[in-house]
CSV table of C-alpha atoms in Angstrom, one decimal:
chain,number,residue,atom,x,y,z
A,1,MET,CA,100.7,0.9,94.6
A,2,ARG,CA,102.4,-1.7,96.7
A,3,VAL,CA,105.1,-3.6,94.9
A,4,THR,CA,105.4,-7.2,96.1
A,5,ASN,CA,108.3,-9.6,95.6
A,6,SER,CA,106.1,-11.7,93.3
A,7,MET,CA,105.6,-8.7,91.0
A,8,LEU,CA,109.3,-8.0,91.0
A,9,SER,CA,110.1,-11.6,90.1
A,10,GLN,CA,107.5,-11.7,87.3
A,11,ASN,CA,108.9,-8.5,85.8
A,12,VAL,CA,112.4,-9.8,86.0
A,13,ILE,CA,111.4,-13.0,84.3
A,14,TRP,CA,109.4,-11.2,81.6
A,15,ASN,CA,112.3,-8.9,80.8
A,16,ILE,CA,114.8,-11.7,80.7
A,17,ASN,CA,112.5,-13.7,78.4
A,18,LYS,CA,112.1,-10.7,76.2
A,19,ASN,CA,115.8,-10.1,75.9
A,20,LEU,CA,116.4,-13.8,75.3
A,21,THR,CA,113.7,-13.9,72.5
A,22,TYR,CA,115.3,-10.9,70.8
A,23,MET,CA,118.8,-12.5,71.0
A,24,ASN,CA,117.4,-15.7,69.6
A,25,GLU,CA,115.9,-13.8,66.6
A,26,LEU,CA,119.3,-12.2,65.9
A,27,ASN,CA,121.0,-15.6,66.3
A,28,ILE,CA,118.6,-17.1,63.6
A,29,GLN,CA,119.2,-14.1,61.3
A,30,MET,CA,122.9,-14.7,61.7
A,31,ALA,CA,122.6,-18.4,61.0
A,32,THR,CA,120.2,-18.1,58.0
A,33,GLY,CA,121.2,-14.7,56.6
A,34,LYS,CA,117.5,-13.8,56.1
A,35,LYS,CA,115.4,-11.1,57.6
A,36,ILE,CA,112.3,-13.1,57.8
A,37,GLN,CA,111.7,-16.7,58.9
A,38,LYS,CA,108.0,-16.8,58.4
A,39,PRO,CA,105.5,-14.7,56.4
A,40,SER,CA,104.1,-13.1,59.6
A,41,ASP,CA,107.5,-11.6,60.3
A,42,ASP,CA,107.0,-9.1,57.5
A,43,PRO,CA,104.1,-9.6,55.1
A,44,VAL,CA,105.1,-6.9,52.7
A,45,CYS,CA,108.7,-8.2,52.5
A,46,THR,CA,107.3,-11.7,52.0
A,47,ALA,CA,105.1,-10.7,49.1
A,48,LYS,CA,108.0,-9.0,47.4
A,49,SER,CA,110.2,-12.0,47.9
A,50,LEU,CA,107.6,-14.3,46.3
A,51,GLU,CA,107.3,-12.0,43.3
A,52,TYR,CA,111.1,-11.8,42.9
A,53,ARG,CA,111.4,-15.6,43.2
A,54,THR,CA,108.7,-16.1,40.5
A,55,TYR,CA,110.6,-13.8,38.1
A,56,ILE,CA,113.9,-15.5,38.8
A,57,SER,CA,112.4,-19.0,38.3
A,58,GLN,CA,111.0,-17.8,35.0
A,59,ILE,CA,114.3,-16.4,33.9
A,60,GLU,CA,116.1,-19.6,34.8
A,61,GLN,CA,113.6,-21.6,32.7
A,62,TYR,CA,114.0,-19.2,29.8
A,63,GLU,CA,117.8,-19.5,30.1
A,64,LYS,CA,117.5,-23.3,29.9
A,65,ASN,CA,115.2,-23.0,26.9
A,66,ALA,CA,117.6,-20.6,25.1
A,67,GLU,CA,120.5,-22.9,25.8
A,68,ASP,CA,118.6,-25.9,24.4
A,69,ALA,CA,117.4,-23.9,21.4
A,70,LEU,CA,121.0,-22.8,20.7
A,71,GLY,CA,122.2,-26.4,21.0
A,72,TRP,CA,119.6,-27.6,18.5
A,73,MET,CA,120.6,-24.9,16.0
A,74,LYS,CA,124.3,-25.6,16.4
A,75,VAL,CA,123.7,-29.2,15.4
A,76,THR,CA,121.7,-27.9,12.4
A,77,GLU,CA,124.6,-25.6,11.5
A,78,GLN,CA,127.0,-28.4,11.7
A,79,ALA,CA,124.8,-30.5,9.4
A,80,LEU,CA,124.7,-27.6,6.9
A,81,ASP,CA,128.5,-27.4,7.0
A,82,GLY,CA,128.6,-31.1,6.1
A,83,ILE,CA,126.1,-30.6,3.2
A,84,GLU,CA,128.1,-27.7,1.8
A,85,ASP,CA,131.2,-29.9,1.9
A,86,VAL,CA,129.4,-32.8,0.1
A,87,ILE,CA,128.1,-30.5,-2.6
A,88,GLY,CA,131.5,-28.9,-3.0
A,89,ARG,CA,133.2,-32.3,-3.4
A,90,THR,CA,130.4,-33.5,-5.8
A,91,ARG,CA,130.9,-30.4,-7.9
A,92,GLU,CA,134.7,-31.2,-8.2
A,93,LEU,CA,133.9,-34.8,-9.2
A,94,THR,CA,131.3,-33.6,-11.7
A,95,VAL,CA,133.8,-31.2,-13.3
A,96,GLN,CA,136.3,-34.0,-13.4
A,97,ALA,CA,133.7,-36.4,-15.0
A,98,SER,CA,132.9,-33.9,-17.6
A,99,SER,CA,136.3,-34.4,-19.2
A,100,GLU,CA,136.2,-36.6,-22.2
A,101,SER,CA,139.7,-37.8,-21.5
A,102,LEU,CA,138.6,-40.1,-18.6
A,103,SER,CA,138.6,-43.9,-19.0
A,104,GLU,CA,135.7,-46.1,-18.2
A,105,SER,CA,137.3,-47.2,-14.9
A,106,ASP,CA,137.7,-43.5,-14.0
A,107,TYR,CA,134.0,-43.0,-14.4
A,108,GLU,CA,133.4,-46.0,-12.2
A,109,VAL,CA,135.6,-44.7,-9.4
A,110,ILE,CA,133.8,-41.3,-9.6
A,111,ALA,CA,130.4,-43.0,-9.6
A,112,ILE,CA,131.3,-45.0,-6.4
A,113,GLU,CA,132.4,-41.8,-4.6
A,114,ILE,CA,129.2,-40.0,-5.7
A,115,GLU,CA,127.2,-42.9,-4.2
A,116,GLN,CA,129.1,-42.6,-1.0
A,117,LEU,CA,128.5,-38.8,-0.9
A,118,GLU,CA,124.8,-39.4,-1.4
A,119,ALA,CA,124.8,-41.9,1.5
A,120,GLN,CA,126.6,-39.2,3.6
A,121,LEU,CA,123.8,-36.8,2.7
A,122,ILE,CA,121.3,-39.3,4.0
A,123,GLU,CA,123.3,-39.6,7.2
A,124,ILE,CA,123.5,-35.9,7.7
A,125,GLY,CA,119.7,-35.6,7.0
A,126,ASN,CA,119.2,-38.0,10.0
A,127,TYR,CA,121.3,-35.9,12.5
A,128,SER,CA,119.8,-35.8,15.9
A,129,TYR,CA,120.1,-33.6,19.0
A,130,ALA,CA,119.5,-35.0,22.4
A,131,GLY,CA,117.9,-38.1,20.8
A,132,ARG,CA,115.6,-36.0,18.6
A,133,TYR,CA,116.0,-35.9,14.8
A,134,VAL,CA,116.5,-32.2,13.9
A,135,PHE,CA,115.2,-32.3,10.3
A,136,GLY,CA,112.0,-34.3,10.8
A,137,GLY,CA,109.6,-31.6,11.8
A,138,TYR,CA,107.3,-32.7,14.6
A,139,GLY,CA,108.4,-36.4,14.0
A,140,THR,CA,111.5,-36.0,16.1
A,141,ASN,CA,111.4,-39.7,17.1
A,142,THR,CA,111.2,-41.1,13.6
A,143,LEU,CA,114.1,-41.4,11.2
A,144,PRO,CA,113.4,-38.7,8.6
A,145,PHE,CA,115.3,-40.0,5.6
A,146,GLU,CA,115.8,-43.4,4.1
A,147,VAL,CA,116.5,-44.9,0.7
A,148,ILE,CA,114.2,-47.6,-0.6
A,149,ASP,CA,114.5,-49.9,-3.6
A,150,THR,CA,111.6,-49.6,-6.1
A,151,PRO,CA,110.8,-51.0,-9.5
A,152,VAL,CA,111.9,-47.7,-11.1
A,153,GLY,CA,115.1,-47.3,-9.1
A,154,ASP,CA,116.2,-46.1,-5.6
A,155,GLU,CA,114.0,-43.5,-4.2
A,156,ILE,CA,114.4,-41.1,-1.2
A,157,MET,CA,111.7,-41.3,1.5
A,158,TYR,CA,111.1,-38.4,3.8
A,159,LYS,CA,108.8,-39.0,6.8
A,160,ASP,CA,107.3,-42.1,5.1
A,161,SER,CA,106.5,-40.1,1.9
A,162,TYR,CA,108.4,-39.9,-1.4
A,163,LEU,CA,110.5,-36.8,-1.3
A,164,SER,CA,110.1,-36.4,-5.1
A,165,LEU,CA,107.7,-39.0,-6.5
A,166,GLY,CA,107.7,-37.1,-9.8
A,167,GLY,CA,111.3,-38.0,-10.6
A,168,PRO,CA,113.9,-37.8,-11.9
A,169,TYR,CA,113.8,-41.3,-13.4
A,170,ALA,CA,116.4,-42.9,-15.7
A,171,GLY,CA,115.7,-42.4,-19.4
A,172,SER,CA,115.9,-46.2,-19.9
A,173,VAL,CA,112.8,-46.8,-17.7
A,174,GLU,CA,109.7,-47.1,-19.7
A,175,ASP,CA,107.0,-44.4,-19.4
A,176,ASP,CA,104.3,-46.9,-18.5
A,177,GLU,CA,106.4,-48.2,-15.6
A,178,ILE,CA,106.9,-44.7,-14.3
A,179,LEU,CA,103.3,-43.8,-14.6
A,180,ALA,CA,102.2,-47.1,-12.9
A,181,PHE,CA,104.6,-46.5,-10.1
A,182,TYR,CA,103.5,-42.8,-9.7
A,183,SER,CA,99.8,-43.8,-9.7
A,184,ALA,CA,100.3,-46.6,-7.2
A,185,ASN,CA,102.0,-44.2,-4.7
A,186,GLU,CA,100.1,-40.9,-5.1
A,187,ASP,CA,99.0,-41.2,-1.5
A,188,LYS,CA,102.6,-41.1,-0.4
A,189,ILE,CA,103.4,-37.7,-1.8
A,190,LEU,CA,104.7,-35.1,0.7
A,191,THR,CA,101.7,-32.9,1.5
A,192,GLU,CA,101.4,-29.4,3.0
A,193,ASP,CA,100.3,-31.1,6.3
A,194,ASP,CA,103.8,-32.7,6.4
A,195,LYS,CA,105.4,-29.2,6.1
A,196,ASN,CA,105.7,-26.0,8.1
A,197,GLN,CA,106.1,-28.0,11.3
A,198,ASP,CA,108.0,-25.3,13.3
A,199,ILE,CA,109.2,-26.4,16.7
A,200,MET,CA,108.9,-23.3,18.9
A,201,TYR,CA,111.0,-22.5,22.0
A,202,ASN,CA,109.8,-19.9,24.5
A,203,ILE,CA,112.9,-17.9,25.5
A,204,GLY,CA,111.3,-14.9,27.1
A,205,ARG,CA,108.0,-13.5,28.3
A,206,SER,CA,107.2,-12.4,24.7
A,207,SER,CA,110.0,-14.1,22.8
A,208,GLU,CA,109.7,-17.3,20.8
A,209,VAL,CA,112.0,-18.8,18.2
A,210,ASP,CA,111.5,-21.7,15.9
A,211,VAL,CA,114.6,-23.8,16.2
A,212,ASN,CA,114.2,-26.4,13.4
A,213,VAL,CA,114.8,-26.5,9.7
A,214,GLU,CA,112.8,-29.2,7.9
A,215,GLY,CA,114.5,-31.6,5.6
A,216,TYR,CA,112.6,-30.6,2.5
A,217,GLU,CA,113.7,-26.9,3.0
A,218,ILE,CA,117.3,-27.9,2.6
A,219,PHE,CA,117.2,-30.9,0.2
A,220,GLY,CA,114.2,-29.8,-1.9
A,221,ASP,CA,111.1,-31.9,-2.6
A,222,ASP,CA,111.3,-32.1,-6.4
A,223,GLU,CA,113.6,-33.3,-9.2
A,224,LYS,CA,115.6,-30.0,-8.8
A,225,GLY,CA,116.5,-30.7,-5.2
A,226,ILE,CA,119.9,-32.0,-4.0
A,227,PHE,CA,118.9,-35.6,-4.1
A,228,GLY,CA,117.4,-35.1,-7.6
A,229,THR,CA,120.7,-33.6,-8.8
A,230,PHE,CA,122.6,-36.5,-7.3
A,231,GLN,CA,120.3,-39.0,-9.0
A,232,LYS,CA,120.9,-37.2,-12.4
A,233,ILE,CA,124.7,-37.3,-11.9
A,234,GLU,CA,124.6,-41.0,-11.1
A,235,MET,CA,122.4,-41.6,-14.2
A,236,ALA,CA,124.9,-39.7,-16.4
A,237,LEU,CA,127.8,-41.6,-15.0
A,238,ALA,CA,126.0,-44.8,-15.7
A,239,GLY,CA,125.7,-43.9,-19.3
A,240,GLU,CA,122.2,-42.5,-19.4
A,241,THR,CA,121.7,-39.6,-21.8
A,242,GLU,CA,118.2,-38.7,-20.8
A,243,TYR,CA,116.1,-38.5,-17.6
A,244,LYS,CA,112.4,-38.4,-17.1
A,245,VAL,CA,110.0,-36.6,-14.8
A,246,VAL,CA,106.3,-36.9,-14.3
A,247,ASN,CA,104.3,-33.7,-15.1
A,248,ASP,CA,101.3,-33.9,-12.8
A,249,SER,CA,100.0,-30.4,-13.6
A,250,VAL,CA,97.9,-32.0,-16.3
A,251,SER,CA,95.3,-34.7,-16.0
A,252,PRO,CA,96.2,-37.5,-16.4
A,253,PRO,CA,99.9,-37.0,-15.5
A,254,VAL,CA,102.4,-37.5,-18.3
A,255,VAL,CA,106.1,-38.4,-18.5
A,256,GLU,CA,108.4,-35.8,-20.0
A,257,THR,CA,111.9,-36.5,-21.2
A,258,TYR,CA,115.0,-34.2,-20.9
A,259,GLU,CA,118.5,-34.4,-22.1
A,260,LEU,CA,121.1,-35.3,-19.5
A,261,GLU,CA,124.4,-33.4,-19.6
A,262,LEU,CA,127.0,-33.4,-16.7
A,263,THR,CA,128.0,-29.8,-17.5
A,264,GLU,CA,124.5,-28.6,-17.1
A,265,LEU,CA,124.2,-30.3,-13.7
A,266,LEU,CA,126.9,-28.0,-12.4
A,267,GLU,CA,124.3,-25.2,-12.5
A,268,ASP,CA,121.9,-27.4,-10.5
A,269,LEU,CA,124.6,-28.0,-7.9
A,270,ASP,CA,125.2,-24.3,-7.6
A,271,GLU,CA,121.5,-23.7,-7.1
A,272,ASN,CA,121.4,-26.5,-4.5
A,273,LEU,CA,124.3,-24.8,-2.7
A,274,ASN,CA,122.6,-21.4,-2.9
A,275,GLN,CA,119.5,-23.0,-1.2
A,276,VAL,CA,121.7,-24.4,1.6
A,277,LEU,CA,123.4,-21.0,2.1
A,278,ALA,CA,120.0,-19.3,2.2
A,279,VAL,CA,118.8,-21.7,4.9
A,280,ARG,CA,122.1,-21.1,6.8
A,281,ALA,CA,121.7,-17.3,6.6
A,282,ASP,CA,118.2,-17.6,8.2
A,283,LEU,CA,119.6,-20.0,10.8
A,284,GLY,CA,122.4,-17.6,11.6
A,285,ALA,CA,120.0,-14.8,12.2
A,286,LYS,CA,118.0,-16.9,14.6
A,287,MET,CA,121.1,-18.0,16.5
A,288,SER,CA,122.2,-14.4,16.8
A,289,TYR,CA,118.7,-13.5,18.2
A,290,VAL,CA,118.9,-16.3,20.8
A,291,GLU,CA,122.4,-15.3,21.9
A,292,LEU,CA,121.2,-11.7,22.4
A,293,THR,CA,118.3,-13.0,24.4
A,294,GLN,CA,120.7,-15.0,26.5
A,295,ASN,CA,122.6,-11.9,27.3
A,296,ARG,CA,119.4,-10.0,28.2
A,297,LEU,CA,118.3,-12.9,30.4
A,298,SER,CA,121.6,-12.9,32.2
A,299,ASP,CA,121.3,-9.2,33.0
A,300,GLU,CA,117.8,-9.7,34.2
A,301,TYR,CA,118.9,-12.6,36.5
A,302,VAL,CA,121.6,-10.4,38.1
A,303,THR,CA,119.0,-7.5,38.6
A,304,TYR,CA,116.3,-9.6,40.2
A,305,THR,CA,118.7,-11.7,42.4
A,306,GLY,CA,120.1,-8.3,43.6
A,307,LEU,CA,116.6,-7.0,44.4
A,308,MET,CA,115.7,-10.2,46.2
A,309,SER,CA,118.8,-10.0,48.2
A,310,MET,CA,118.2,-6.4,49.2
A,311,ASN,CA,114.6,-7.3,50.2
A,312,GLU,CA,115.2,-10.4,52.3
A,313,ASP,CA,118.9,-10.7,53.2
A,314,VAL,CA,120.3,-9.2,56.4
A,315,ASP,CA,123.3,-7.0,56.8
A,316,MET,CA,125.6,-9.5,58.6
A,317,ALA,CA,127.8,-6.8,60.1
A,318,GLU,CA,124.9,-4.9,61.5
A,319,VAL,CA,123.2,-8.0,62.9
A,320,ALA,CA,126.5,-9.1,64.5
A,321,MET,CA,126.7,-5.7,66.3
A,322,GLU,CA,123.1,-6.0,67.4
A,323,LEU,CA,123.7,-9.5,68.6
A,324,ALA,CA,126.6,-8.5,70.7
A,325,SER,CA,124.6,-5.7,72.1
A,326,ALA,CA,121.6,-7.9,72.8
A,327,GLN,CA,123.9,-10.5,74.5
A,328,SER,CA,125.2,-7.8,76.8
A,329,VAL,CA,121.7,-6.6,77.6
A,330,TYR,CA,120.6,-10.2,78.3
A,331,GLU,CA,123.6,-10.9,80.6
A,332,ALA,CA,122.9,-7.6,82.4
A,333,SER,CA,119.3,-8.5,82.9
A,334,LEU,CA,120.3,-11.9,84.3
A,335,ALA,CA,122.7,-10.2,86.7
A,336,ALA,CA,120.1,-7.7,87.9
A,337,GLY,CA,117.5,-10.4,88.2
A,338,SER,CA,119.7,-12.5,90.4
A,339,LYS,CA,119.9,-9.8,92.9
A,340,ILE,CA,116.1,-9.5,93.1
A,341,ILE,CA,115.1,-13.1,93.0
A,342,LEU,CA,117.9,-14.7,95.1
A,343,PRO,CA,117.1,-13.2,98.6
A,344,SER,CA,115.3,-15.7,100.7
A,345,LEU,CA,112.8,-15.3,103.7
A,346,ALA,CA,115.7,-15.7,106.1
A,347,ASP,CA,117.3,-12.6,104.5
A,348,PHE,CA,114.2,-10.6,105.5
A,349,ILE,CA,114.0,-12.1,109.1
A,350,THR,CA,117.6,-11.2,109.8
């Protein structure tokens, strides 16, 4: 076969371009640190990278959820701390008030502090996390607890329902007044639909945790709850010797009267504290579960980022050596090509 100058020139140019393209690929790998720049470079590697990135994205979202869930539960734990302190202080004051040696002014001072402690309970019941009320169930944007003035005394409202419509009521309030008030507000009793409103956080592919504790679980929703006990203590300090509750297990409901003794209310406070401790124990177990899940997610993140790096990242030292070699080859091809392409017609005539 006859080899012409044109054929030589074309071969030289093709080889130079080939070497230049290879050197450019290595340059891009050095600049980006990645083996592939487009899916067609390595379809298998691309598919694996997409899979790893999906896993890592899910893990990052689970980690954010776990952090948010833990933040919510820490606020709840802080609130339970506050409630325990309030009950403890109330118990001290109740023991103090049980002494017969106190003067009337002493009782008034204790009564004022008890009222302030009850107001503090309401404030704790309205704790929020990131602008969401933590004890209101699904109603995170609505203030859960408030005190309203009624014809039969101050009542605690929870999510627009009476926390304990059945009492306790002061012994000095007439039965007819209590029954009339109860009958007029029967549609505002806390129902089962207002309860068991668990707020779930997804913290893993098969891991969910309910982060919230509802207000009625801590404070109770009858006359034996924390607010019921406070109301009884306030009645006793005001000189009441009896309290009344509505028995709605019979039809029609009837009012029942019970004796009011400060010393007996100490047992109620202990039961209230035990209820708070039970809620706290359950919360602590859930917090521990979330923390363990966070550790697992952190390990998974390290594993999958490592696998993704092995799949798509280049060995910089190896690429640098290949680039130096490719540069030498390219320069050699230019030098060789210059000797073939440069000769002119005059060179052949002479």
